[in-house]
Tab-separated table of C-alpha atoms and ligand atoms in Angstrom:
chain	number	residue	atom	x	y	z
A	1181	MET	CA	-105.846	186.049	7.106
A	1182	ARG	CA	-102.726	185.484	7.564
A	1183	ILE	CA	-100.346	187.042	5.089
A	1184	LEU	CA	-96.243	186.831	5.205
A	1185	VAL	CA	-94.862	189.654	2.019
A	1186	ILE	CA	-90.804	188.565	0.828
A	1187	GLY	CA	-88.612	190.927	0.311
A	1188	SER	CA	-87.894	194.687	0.903
A	1189	GLY	CA	-88.299	196.529	-1.804
A	1190	GLY	CA	-90.258	199.528	-2.773
A	1191	ARG	CA	-91.992	196.911	-4.729
A	1192	GLU	CA	-92.878	195.578	-1.064
A	1193	HIS	CA	-93.670	198.036	0.123
A	1194	THR	CA	-96.247	198.764	-2.053
A	1195	LEU	CA	-97.724	195.333	-1.446
A	1196	VAL	CA	-98.823	195.639	1.836
A	1197	TRP	CA	-99.753	199.001	2.440
A	1198	LYS	CA	-102.439	196.988	-1.068
A	1199	ILE	CA	-103.704	194.276	1.577
A	1200	SER	CA	-103.714	195.407	4.577
A	1201	GLN	CA	-106.515	197.882	3.081
A	1202	SER	CA	-108.564	193.994	2.578
A	1203	SER	CA	-110.801	193.457	4.286
A	1204	MET	CA	-109.863	189.553	4.844
A	1205	VAL	CA	-106.400	190.441	6.620
A	1206	GLU	CA	-105.872	190.879	9.980
A	1207	LYS	CA	-102.174	190.757	10.238
A	1208	ILE	CA	-99.177	191.050	7.940
A	1209	TYR	CA	-95.108	189.880	8.026
A	1210	CYS	CA	-92.915	190.877	5.764
A	1211	ALA	CA	-89.566	189.234	5.788
A	1212	PRO	CA	-87.537	191.087	6.217
A	1213	GLY	CA	-89.372	194.050	5.362
A	1214	ASN	CA	-88.115	198.163	5.099
A	1215	GLY	CA	-88.168	201.101	8.095
A	1216	GLY	CA	-91.536	202.052	5.952
A	1217	ILE	CA	-93.567	198.824	5.871
A	1218	ALA	CA	-92.641	197.827	9.313
A	1219	ALA	CA	-95.114	201.211	9.811
A	1220	LEU	CA	-98.057	197.927	8.758
A	1221	ALA	CA	-96.610	194.052	9.220
A	1222	GLU	CA	-94.260	193.032	11.837
A	1223	CYS	CA	-90.930	192.821	10.389
A	1224	VAL	CA	-89.592	189.794	10.642
A	1225	ASP	CA	-85.599	189.181	10.309
A	1226	ILE	CA	-85.034	186.048	7.497
A	1227	PRO	CA	-83.422	187.152	4.140
A	1228	VAL	CA	-85.756	186.246	1.501
A	1229	SER	CA	-82.727	183.912	0.693
A	1230	ASP	CA	-83.742	181.247	2.565
A	1231	ILE	CA	-86.948	179.035	1.842
A	1232	ASP	CA	-86.178	176.457	4.716
A	1233	ALA	CA	-87.030	179.520	7.793
A	1234	LEU	CA	-89.509	180.909	6.020
A	1235	LEU	CA	-90.648	177.701	5.199
A	1236	ALA	CA	-90.627	177.182	9.046
A	1237	PHE	CA	-92.296	181.220	10.189
A	1238	ALA	CA	-94.968	181.139	7.854
A	1239	ARG	CA	-95.954	176.975	9.687
A	1240	ASP	CA	-95.399	178.034	13.033
A	1241	ASN	CA	-96.757	181.077	12.182
A	1242	LYS	CA	-100.333	179.769	11.137
A	1243	ILE	CA	-99.798	181.579	7.342
A	1244	ASP	CA	-103.293	181.054	5.402
A	1245	LEU	CA	-100.426	183.798	2.696
A	1246	THR	CA	-96.515	184.378	1.816
A	1247	VAL	CA	-97.105	186.388	-1.533
A	1248	VAL	CA	-92.453	186.422	-2.971
A	1249	GLY	CA	-92.190	189.511	-3.799
A	1250	PRO	CA	-88.464	188.943	-5.549
A	1251	GLU	CA	-86.953	186.928	-8.475
A	1252	ALA	CA	-84.729	185.167	-6.355
A	1253	PRO	CA	-86.427	182.520	-4.220
A	1254	LEU	CA	-89.172	182.745	-6.987
A	1255	VAL	CA	-86.686	180.763	-10.027
A	1256	ASP	CA	-85.054	178.882	-6.223
A	1257	GLY	CA	-89.142	177.426	-6.023
A	1258	LEU	CA	-90.094	178.533	-3.454
A	1259	VAL	CA	-92.915	177.529	-3.805
A	1260	ASP	CA	-92.758	174.268	-4.847
A	1261	VAL	CA	-91.561	174.121	-1.420
A	1262	PHE	CA	-94.534	175.919	0.188
A	1263	SER	CA	-97.393	174.091	-2.013
A	1264	ALA	CA	-95.927	171.225	-1.158
A	1265	ALA	CA	-96.166	171.618	2.924
A	1266	ASN	CA	-99.616	172.747	2.612
A	1267	LEU	CA	-99.261	176.194	2.596
A	1268	LYS	CA	-100.938	178.278	0.052
A	1269	VAL	CA	-98.019	180.750	-1.315
A	1270	PHE	CA	-98.547	183.677	-5.075
A	1271	GLY	CA	-95.923	182.843	-7.715
A	1272	PRO	CA	-94.721	180.700	-10.234
A	1273	SER	CA	-93.989	177.483	-9.106
A	1274	LYS	CA	-90.050	176.707	-9.909
A	1275	ALA	CA	-89.944	174.869	-13.051
A	1276	ALA	CA	-92.693	178.302	-14.370
A	1277	ALA	CA	-90.058	180.729	-13.165
A	1278	ARG	CA	-87.799	179.502	-15.849
A	1279	LEU	CA	-89.352	182.673	-18.297
A	1280	GLU	CA	-87.061	184.816	-15.796
A	1281	GLY	CA	-85.137	182.866	-14.749
A	1282	SER	CA	-83.640	181.259	-18.511
A	1283	LYS	CA	-83.407	183.437	-20.817
A	1284	VAL	CA	-82.799	180.182	-23.301
A	1285	PHE	CA	-85.999	179.190	-22.066
A	1286	SER	CA	-87.891	181.800	-22.787
A	1287	LYS	CA	-86.692	182.490	-26.134
A	1288	GLU	CA	-86.831	178.791	-26.877
A	1289	PHE	CA	-90.814	179.062	-25.750
A	1290	MET	CA	-91.349	182.141	-27.837
A	1291	TYR	CA	-90.019	180.774	-30.729
A	1292	GLU	CA	-91.834	177.637	-30.504
A	1293	TYR	CA	-95.339	179.539	-30.265
A	1294	GLY	CA	-94.599	182.271	-32.325
A	1295	ILE	CA	-94.858	184.865	-29.823
A	1296	PRO	CA	-93.363	188.026	-31.190
A	1297	THR	CA	-89.807	188.934	-29.876
A	1298	ALA	CA	-86.850	189.797	-31.536
A	1299	PRO	CA	-84.805	187.115	-34.730
A	1300	PHE	CA	-82.163	184.856	-31.297
A	1301	ILE	CA	-79.260	182.473	-31.417
A	1302	THR	CA	-77.948	180.671	-28.220
A	1303	PHE	CA	-74.928	179.925	-27.162
A	1304	SER	CA	-73.763	177.393	-24.949
A	1305	ASP	CA	-69.521	177.738	-26.163
A	1306	SER	CA	-68.628	180.600	-26.046
A	1307	ASN	CA	-65.419	180.295	-29.400
A	1308	ASP	CA	-68.460	179.332	-30.676
A	1309	ALA	CA	-70.269	182.300	-30.015
A	1310	LYS	CA	-67.930	184.607	-31.418
A	1311	SER	CA	-68.034	182.693	-34.294
A	1312	PHE	CA	-70.420	183.490	-35.019
A	1313	LEU	CA	-69.658	187.348	-34.225
A	1314	ASN	CA	-68.867	188.720	-37.952
A	1315	GLN	CA	-71.798	187.308	-39.453
A	1316	ALA	CA	-74.716	188.822	-37.132
A	1317	GLU	CA	-76.017	193.011	-37.208
A	1318	TYR	CA	-74.817	195.762	-34.942
A	1319	PRO	CA	-76.004	196.610	-32.528
A	1320	LEU	CA	-76.256	193.372	-30.901
A	1321	VAL	CA	-77.702	192.699	-27.889
A	1322	VAL	CA	-75.860	189.598	-26.020
A	1323	LYS	CA	-78.034	188.201	-22.711
A	1324	ALA	CA	-76.609	186.082	-19.732
A	1325	ASP	CA	-78.708	183.425	-19.367
A	1326	GLY	CA	-80.165	183.332	-15.471
A	1327	LEU	CA	-80.576	185.832	-13.692
A	1328	ALA	CA	-78.082	188.966	-13.637
A	1329	ALA	CA	-79.813	191.731	-10.905
A	1330	GLY	CA	-80.786	193.307	-13.802
A	1331	LYS	CA	-77.729	193.612	-14.924
A	1332	GLY	CA	-77.331	190.648	-17.695
A	1333	VAL	CA	-78.273	192.475	-20.985
A	1334	ILE	CA	-75.182	194.140	-22.873
A	1335	ILE	CA	-76.240	195.722	-26.178
A	1336	CYS	CA	-72.518	195.537	-28.359
A	1337	LYS	CA	-71.804	198.082	-31.491
A	1338	ASP	CA	-69.385	196.656	-33.378
A	1339	VAL	CA	-67.832	193.483	-33.183
A	1340	PRO	CA	-65.398	193.756	-30.581
A	1341	GLU	CA	-67.703	194.690	-28.103
A	1342	ALA	CA	-69.820	191.957	-28.532
A	1343	GLU	CA	-66.389	189.405	-28.198
A	1344	GLN	CA	-65.685	191.538	-24.737
A	1345	ALA	CA	-69.439	190.353	-23.896
A	1346	ILE	CA	-68.673	187.180	-24.522
A	1347	ASP	CA	-65.474	186.789	-22.577
A	1348	GLN	CA	-66.813	189.223	-19.298
A	1349	ILE	CA	-70.000	186.786	-19.741
A	1350	MET	CA	-68.768	182.738	-20.649
A	1351	GLU	CA	-65.344	183.278	-19.157
A	1352	GLU	CA	-64.312	185.406	-16.493
A	1353	LYS	CA	-68.316	184.671	-15.100
A	1354	ILE	CA	-69.020	187.996	-14.123
A	1355	PHE	CA	-72.294	187.017	-13.487
A	1356	HIS	CA	-71.582	183.637	-12.222
A	1357	GLU	CA	-73.273	179.984	-12.957
A	1358	ALA	CA	-75.470	182.448	-15.602
A	1359	GLY	CA	-73.314	183.102	-18.302
A	1360	ASN	CA	-72.660	179.800	-18.689
A	1361	GLN	CA	-75.288	179.832	-21.134
A	1362	ILE	CA	-75.986	182.780	-24.059
A	1363	VAL	CA	-78.288	184.683	-26.416
A	1364	LEU	CA	-77.611	186.979	-29.128
A	1365	GLU	CA	-80.292	188.406	-30.390
A	1366	GLU	CA	-81.204	192.021	-32.507
A	1367	CYS	CA	-81.373	194.961	-30.856
A	1368	LEU	CA	-84.839	196.444	-30.756
A	1369	VAL	CA	-86.129	200.037	-31.454
A	1370	GLY	CA	-89.088	201.843	-30.043
A	1371	GLU	CA	-90.813	202.271	-27.046
A	1372	GLU	CA	-90.461	200.507	-23.587
A	1373	VAL	CA	-93.975	199.504	-21.840
A	1374	SER	CA	-94.554	197.822	-19.175
A	1375	ILE	CA	-97.320	194.684	-18.825
A	1376	LEU	CA	-98.004	192.462	-16.160
A	1377	ALA	CA	-101.119	190.030	-15.397
A	1378	ILE	CA	-102.364	187.825	-12.770
A	1379	CYS	CA	-102.721	184.196	-14.132
A	1380	ASP	CA	-104.405	180.892	-12.263
A	1381	GLY	CA	-102.259	178.328	-14.891
A	1382	ASP	CA	-105.674	178.591	-17.215
A	1383	GLN	CA	-106.555	182.443	-16.868
A	1384	TYR	CA	-106.258	186.013	-16.713
A	1385	VAL	CA	-106.828	189.102	-15.541
A	1386	ILE	CA	-103.740	192.069	-17.761
A	1387	LEU	CA	-103.514	195.044	-15.017
A	1388	GLU	CA	-103.299	198.488	-15.959
A	1389	SER	CA	-100.082	199.391	-17.864
A	1390	SER	CA	-97.315	200.951	-17.023
A	1391	GLN	CA	-94.597	202.354	-18.137
A	1392	ASP	CA	-90.862	202.366	-15.992
A	1393	HIS	CA	-87.406	204.871	-16.526
A	1394	LYS	CA	-84.705	201.905	-16.373
A	1395	ARG	CA	-81.229	205.544	-16.963
A	1396	ILE	CA	-80.401	207.036	-13.742
A	1397	PHE	CA	-80.559	210.485	-15.432
A	1398	ASP	CA	-83.263	212.538	-17.139
A	1399	ASP	CA	-83.602	212.096	-21.261
A	1400	ASP	CA	-82.797	208.226	-20.411
A	1401	LEU	CA	-78.631	209.299	-20.683
A	1402	GLY	CA	-76.228	207.043	-18.323
A	1403	PRO	CA	-76.250	203.786	-16.893
A	1404	ASN	CA	-78.937	201.277	-16.574
A	1405	THR	CA	-80.756	201.419	-13.123
A	1406	GLY	CA	-83.456	198.849	-11.468
A	1407	GLY	CA	-86.082	201.492	-11.635
A	1408	MET	CA	-86.000	205.710	-11.923
A	1409	GLY	CA	-89.969	206.101	-11.596
A	1410	ALA	CA	-92.845	205.039	-13.258
A	1411	TYR	CA	-96.214	206.354	-14.423
A	1412	SER	CA	-99.489	204.184	-15.572
A	1413	PRO	CA	-101.519	203.851	-17.577
A	1414	ALA	CA	-98.585	204.026	-20.333
A	1415	PRO	CA	-100.082	207.433	-23.439
A	1416	ILE	CA	-99.031	204.521	-25.758
A	1417	LEU	CA	-100.587	201.601	-25.421
A	1418	HIS	CA	-104.189	202.839	-26.854
A	1419	TYR	CA	-106.673	200.437	-27.719
A	1420	ASP	CA	-105.872	197.996	-30.326
A	1421	ILE	CA	-102.620	197.941	-28.911
A	1422	ALA	CA	-103.940	196.616	-25.913
A	1423	ARG	CA	-105.744	194.103	-28.049
A	1424	GLU	CA	-102.485	192.735	-29.207
A	1425	ILE	CA	-100.627	192.662	-26.073
A	1426	GLU	CA	-103.178	190.131	-24.932
A	1427	GLU	CA	-104.250	187.183	-28.068
A	1428	SER	CA	-100.051	187.747	-29.778
A	1429	ILE	CA	-98.052	187.568	-26.386
A	1430	ILE	CA	-100.282	187.190	-23.078
A	1431	ASP	CA	-102.782	184.370	-24.521
A	1432	PRO	CA	-100.172	182.651	-25.991
A	1433	VAL	CA	-97.732	182.428	-22.582
A	1434	VAL	CA	-100.769	180.634	-20.611
A	1435	ARG	CA	-101.871	178.759	-23.485
A	1436	GLY	CA	-97.906	177.526	-24.137
A	1437	MET	CA	-97.208	177.468	-20.480
A	1438	LYS	CA	-100.223	174.518	-19.669
A	1439	ASN	CA	-99.533	173.157	-23.193
A	1440	GLU	CA	-96.000	172.433	-22.063
A	1441	ASP	CA	-97.585	171.259	-18.771
A	1442	VAL	CA	-96.071	173.783	-16.169
A	1443	PRO	CA	-98.738	175.610	-16.057
A	1444	PHE	CA	-98.086	179.848	-15.026
A	1445	LYS	CA	-99.373	180.465	-11.705
A	1446	GLY	CA	-98.913	184.101	-9.669
A	1447	VAL	CA	-97.793	187.857	-12.121
A	1448	LEU	CA	-96.583	187.062	-15.798
A	1449	TYR	CA	-94.838	190.284	-15.951
A	1450	ALA	CA	-93.980	191.136	-20.026
A	1451	GLY	CA	-91.582	193.279	-20.644
A	1452	LEU	CA	-91.979	194.177	-24.355
A	1453	MET	CA	-91.039	197.099	-27.646
A	1454	ILE	CA	-94.084	199.114	-29.561
A	1455	THR	CA	-92.248	198.651	-32.232
A	1456	ALA	CA	-93.090	199.757	-35.959
A	1457	GLU	CA	-93.905	196.986	-36.432
A	1458	GLY	CA	-96.036	195.728	-33.230
A	1459	PRO	CA	-95.158	194.870	-29.506
A	1460	MET	CA	-92.073	192.480	-29.190
A	1461	VAL	CA	-91.136	190.544	-25.848
A	1462	LEU	CA	-87.950	191.722	-24.390
A	1463	GLU	CA	-88.710	189.737	-21.214
A	1464	PHE	CA	-90.468	187.986	-18.597
A	1465	ASN	CA	-89.784	188.591	-15.359
A	1466	VAL	CA	-92.759	186.460	-12.990
A	1467	ARG	CA	-93.274	188.573	-10.388
A	1468	PHE	CA	-94.924	192.141	-9.934
A	1469	GLY	CA	-92.188	194.722	-11.636
A	1470	ASP	CA	-90.170	197.751	-9.349
A	1471	PRO	CA	-91.018	200.866	-9.125
A	1472	GLU	CA	-94.133	199.551	-11.878
A	1473	THR	CA	-96.015	198.579	-8.833
A	1474	GLN	CA	-95.366	201.661	-7.286
A	1475	ALA	CA	-97.955	203.066	-9.867
A	1476	VAL	CA	-100.480	199.840	-10.909
A	1477	LEU	CA	-101.722	198.837	-7.468
A	1478	PRO	CA	-102.348	202.125	-5.683
A	1479	ARG	CA	-105.271	203.020	-8.703
A	1480	LEU	CA	-106.956	199.467	-8.549
A	1481	LYS	CA	-110.105	200.030	-6.878
A	1482	SER	CA	-110.747	196.179	-6.330
A	1483	ASP	CA	-108.689	193.441	-2.676
A	1484	LEU	CA	-105.789	192.362	-4.187
A	1485	VAL	CA	-105.935	189.805	-1.359
A	1486	GLU	CA	-108.985	188.513	-3.361
A	1487	ILE	CA	-107.156	188.144	-6.641
A	1488	MET	CA	-104.252	186.233	-5.257
A	1489	LEU	CA	-106.577	183.581	-3.890
A	1490	ALA	CA	-107.913	183.587	-6.815
A	1491	SER	CA	-104.295	182.568	-8.732
A	1492	ILE	CA	-104.267	180.400	-6.491
A	1493	ASP	CA	-106.848	178.275	-6.978
A	1494	GLY	CA	-107.796	178.370	-10.494
A	1495	SER	CA	-111.066	180.694	-10.176
A	1496	LEU	CA	-109.255	183.951	-11.890
A	1497	ASP	CA	-112.713	183.610	-13.978
A	1498	LYS	CA	-114.637	185.544	-11.220
A	1499	VAL	CA	-112.590	188.163	-11.148
A	1500	SER	CA	-113.114	191.775	-12.529
A	1501	LEU	CA	-110.802	194.271	-11.906
A	1502	GLU	CA	-112.010	198.000	-10.632
A	1503	TRP	CA	-109.745	201.005	-11.285
A	1504	ASP	CA	-109.001	204.690	-10.528
A	1505	SER	CA	-109.298	205.783	-14.413
A	1506	ARG	CA	-105.851	208.772	-13.059
A	1507	THR	CA	-102.912	208.838	-13.351
A	1508	CYS	CA	-100.441	207.354	-10.766
A	1509	LEU	CA	-96.803	208.074	-10.908
A	1510	CYS	CA	-94.597	207.248	-8.980
A	1511	VAL	CA	-90.533	209.716	-8.926
A	1512	VAL	CA	-88.034	206.635	-6.979
A	1513	MET	CA	-85.740	209.131	-5.281
A	1514	THR	CA	-81.620	207.639	-4.596
A	1515	SER	CA	-78.837	207.184	-2.577
A	1516	GLY	CA	-76.039	210.037	-4.851
A	1517	GLY	CA	-73.146	207.501	-5.923
A	1518	TYR	CA	-76.253	204.635	-6.962
A	1519	PRO	CA	-76.074	202.429	-9.430
A	1520	GLY	CA	-72.003	202.703	-8.528
A	1521	LYS	CA	-70.870	203.201	-4.417
A	1522	TYR	CA	-73.780	205.356	-1.983
A	1523	ASP	CA	-72.949	205.908	1.490
A	1524	LYS	CA	-75.795	204.871	3.774
A	1525	ASN	CA	-77.243	205.446	7.102
A	1526	LEU	CA	-77.760	209.055	6.351
A	1527	PRO	CA	-81.085	210.533	8.220
A	1528	VAL	CA	-84.406	211.375	5.861
A	1529	ALA	CA	-85.742	214.598	6.980
A	1530	GLY	CA	-89.407	215.404	6.150
A	1531	LEU	CA	-91.416	212.569	5.446
A	1532	GLY	CA	-93.788	213.577	8.134
A	1533	ALA	CA	-94.166	217.098	5.381
A	1534	ALA	CA	-94.075	214.920	2.052
A	1535	GLY	CA	-97.672	212.932	4.030
A	1536	LYS	CA	-99.747	215.834	4.431
A	1537	ILE	CA	-99.858	216.363	0.365
A	1538	ALA	CA	-102.751	215.037	-0.944
A	1539	ASP	CA	-102.952	212.719	-3.429
A	1540	THR	CA	-99.331	211.047	-2.797
A	1541	ILE	CA	-98.427	208.416	-0.633
A	1542	VAL	CA	-94.254	207.735	-0.062
A	1543	PHE	CA	-93.222	203.700	-0.365
A	1544	HIS	CA	-89.388	203.351	0.668
A	1545	ALA	CA	-87.787	200.606	-0.672
A	1546	GLY	CA	-84.023	200.815	0.969
A	1547	THR	CA	-84.318	202.630	4.439
A	1548	LYS	CA	-84.703	201.322	8.147
A	1549	LYS	CA	-85.609	202.839	11.647
A	1550	GLU	CA	-83.526	203.374	13.779
A	1551	ASN	CA	-84.952	204.928	17.407
A	1552	ASP	CA	-88.223	206.179	14.975
A	1553	GLN	CA	-85.886	207.756	12.697
A	1554	ILE	CA	-86.260	206.292	9.398
A	1555	LEU	CA	-82.425	205.819	7.779
A	1556	THR	CA	-81.074	205.812	4.281
A	1557	ALA	CA	-80.343	201.700	3.765
A	1558	GLY	CA	-79.522	200.613	-0.058
A	1559	GLY	CA	-79.328	201.934	-3.476
A	1560	ARG	CA	-83.624	202.901	-4.856
A	1561	VAL	CA	-84.650	204.984	-1.007
A	1562	LEU	CA	-88.019	205.939	-1.900
A	1563	GLY	CA	-90.804	206.098	-3.714
A	1564	VAL	CA	-92.687	208.460	-4.287
A	1565	THR	CA	-95.543	209.033	-5.401
A	1566	GLY	CA	-99.302	210.909	-6.079
A	1567	PHE	CA	-102.474	210.731	-7.969
A	1568	GLY	CA	-103.847	213.447	-11.322
A	1569	ASP	CA	-106.385	213.708	-13.364
A	1570	GLY	CA	-104.209	213.390	-16.244
A	1571	VAL	CA	-100.430	212.488	-16.250
A	1572	GLU	CA	-99.454	216.722	-16.027
A	1573	GLN	CA	-100.822	217.079	-12.796
A	1574	ALA	CA	-100.071	214.235	-11.190
A	1575	ILE	CA	-96.449	214.913	-11.883
A	1576	GLU	CA	-97.116	218.308	-10.278
A	1577	THR	CA	-98.005	216.908	-7.223
A	1578	THR	CA	-95.859	214.061	-6.878
A	1579	TYR	CA	-93.107	216.252	-7.392
A	1580	ARG	CA	-94.656	218.334	-4.861
A	1581	ALA	CA	-93.618	215.526	-1.792
A	1582	VAL	CA	-90.630	214.821	-3.843
A	1583	GLU	CA	-89.600	218.020	-3.032
A	1584	ARG	CA	-90.630	218.202	1.097
A	1585	ILE	CA	-87.677	215.357	1.434
A	1586	SER	CA	-84.469	215.692	1.975
A	1587	PHE	CA	-81.517	212.711	2.615
A	1588	ASP	CA	-77.762	213.712	2.063
A	1589	HIS	CA	-75.982	213.959	-1.567
A	1590	CYS	CA	-80.080	212.706	-2.363
A	1591	PHE	CA	-80.735	212.617	-6.458
A	1592	PHE	CA	-83.332	211.790	-8.320
A	1593	ARG	CA	-84.585	212.277	-12.319
A	1594	ARG	CA	-87.339	215.594	-12.685
A	1595	ASP	CA	-88.569	214.661	-15.907
A	1596	ILE	CA	-90.685	211.027	-14.698
A	1597	GLY	CA	-93.195	211.056	-16.719
A	1598	ALA	CA	-91.905	214.184	-19.554
A	1599	ARG	CA	-92.009	211.448	-22.242
A	1600	ALA	CA	-96.569	209.961	-21.558
A	1601	LEU	CA	-97.083	214.276	-21.742
A	1602	LYS	CA	-95.129	213.823	-24.766
A	1603	ARG	CA	-97.182	211.838	-26.310
A	1604	ILE	CA	-100.413	213.096	-25.596
A	1605	GLY	CA	-99.442	216.440	-26.721
A	1606	GLN	CA	-98.017	214.934	-30.426
A	1607	ARG	CA	-101.813	212.782	-29.418
A	1608	ALA	CA	-103.524	216.195	-29.548
A	1609	MET	CA	-101.771	217.963	-32.359
A	1610	GLY	CA	-102.809	215.346	-34.242
A	1611	VAL	CA	-99.152	213.713	-35.135
A	1612	ASN	CA	-98.291	210.252	-36.805
A	1613	GLU	CA	-97.814	207.496	-33.053
A	1614	GLY	CA	-95.469	205.280	-35.138
A	1615	SER	CA	-92.593	204.131	-32.595
V	944	LIG	P1	-83.533	192.414	-19.578
V	944	LIG	O1	-82.245	191.837	-18.910
V	944	LIG	O2	-83.875	191.096	-20.061
V	944	LIG	O3	-84.584	193.094	-18.819
V	944	LIG	O4	-83.523	193.183	-20.339
V	944	LIG	C1	-82.953	194.986	-19.866
V	944	LIG	C2	-83.125	195.437	-20.208
V	944	LIG	O5	-82.281	195.060	-21.941
V	944	LIG	C3	-84.564	196.129	-21.227
V	944	LIG	O6	-85.533	196.956	-20.477
V	944	LIG	C4	-84.632	196.925	-23.130
V	944	LIG	O7	-83.790	198.086	-22.708
V	944	LIG	C5	-82.801	196.332	-22.659
V	944	LIG	N1	-83.649	195.366	-23.798
V	944	LIG	C6	-83.182	193.195	-24.018
V	944	LIG	N2	-83.037	193.414	-25.288
V	944	LIG	C7	-83.113	193.963	-25.570
V	944	LIG	C8	-83.420	193.896	-27.204
V	944	LIG	N3	-83.508	193.175	-27.751
V	944	LIG	N4	-83.428	195.656	-27.958
V	944	LIG	C9	-82.769	196.023	-27.538
V	944	LIG	N5	-83.197	196.065	-26.274
V	944	LIG	C10	-83.253	195.566	-25.099
V	945	LIG	N1	-88.746	197.559	-13.197
V	945	LIG	C1	-88.611	197.082	-14.051
V	945	LIG	C2	-88.472	195.345	-13.650
V	945	LIG	O1	-88.871	195.441	-12.058
V	945	LIG	O2	-87.467	194.566	-13.634
């Protein structure tokens, strides 16, 4: 098969790496790709937003399967355009992608189908929203309805902060038309976990759990980022919680979307808060998580291409997933200054030395290759991933590889996995696990 992967980050490098292991695959293209992806796939210089050019490329190059990494082309209807042209494509339709593309849609859908999520109210007028603020409880979460590159959630401690957030989103339009509507919701407390399920419109398979680290600094301090590291599995997910997530969240979403005549195909990513009352949905995404994918897919032993084809063809009942029981951990190395301003074009040293460490893989995110030299080209530069028998060993292996890599102003968190270690330690000591 000839496969086209769309995107340019660490998630897409992981997808290309995993797809390249399938015996069904003859050639992989990636649009636009990055410096690491170029070793496994032919990179094609087409931006993810240019659906017409991607379609023309897929037709001209007889692509058998297209795999979409990021959310924006899904929300813009890439899957509908490719499907109408009789091209196989993995991911949800534009209508189904509203689970991520519109928080108003997603919250109303959850309400309708009794899926546990924070109590909420939606507004399309800023004055109406502000007049509600005196009766709200604080902290209050203010969310822009549409896509905002992970920045559309503002947690407000009092009325003036909430007024400011509403003004920024709805009046100043800092997220453009994504701020035409907003959701105000109760702030949930607990531990976050990411659950990915691959769906075929009717059936689903749930992937192994993972946990992201969204803040830039150790101990979850500082501003939110795209994700500074992840590990899989998440020790908080013992059997009972996993079953509750399937029964109260994943299953009703798949049934509900089918019932609404928008069957969900592709990756359903449930961002959850494990609260004292049980798991609750913070958000849905409609694609693989980044960097969760870098920690989850290396553990998948089954052929990902077969699973994706079963998602498209509606035959996931014939698929069973096999997993590596080891822990996999990913540490993201970023350009200094990220998530704010940072320099680019800095040479990355030590990739060869890191590559020699057993049980590690270096996934590229913001890199490019120039004259055989890898240069930084984005905020998140690399996702260094390692295996271990348990989280402690995975931490040790991964950081050993991280220490061998360097570039000017390089930054990374030193505590990826620390939360999991603490939880495992508590369990060993018999401490009650309520969040
Ligand atoms: P989202 O943009 O919906 O992915 O949300 C981004 C992040 O905001 C989540 O990963 C949480 O850390 C936080 N968040 C969103 N909703 C809530 C909530 N209701 N309570 C507490 N934190 C939240
Ligand atoms: N890691 C968060 C996301 O992929 O949205």
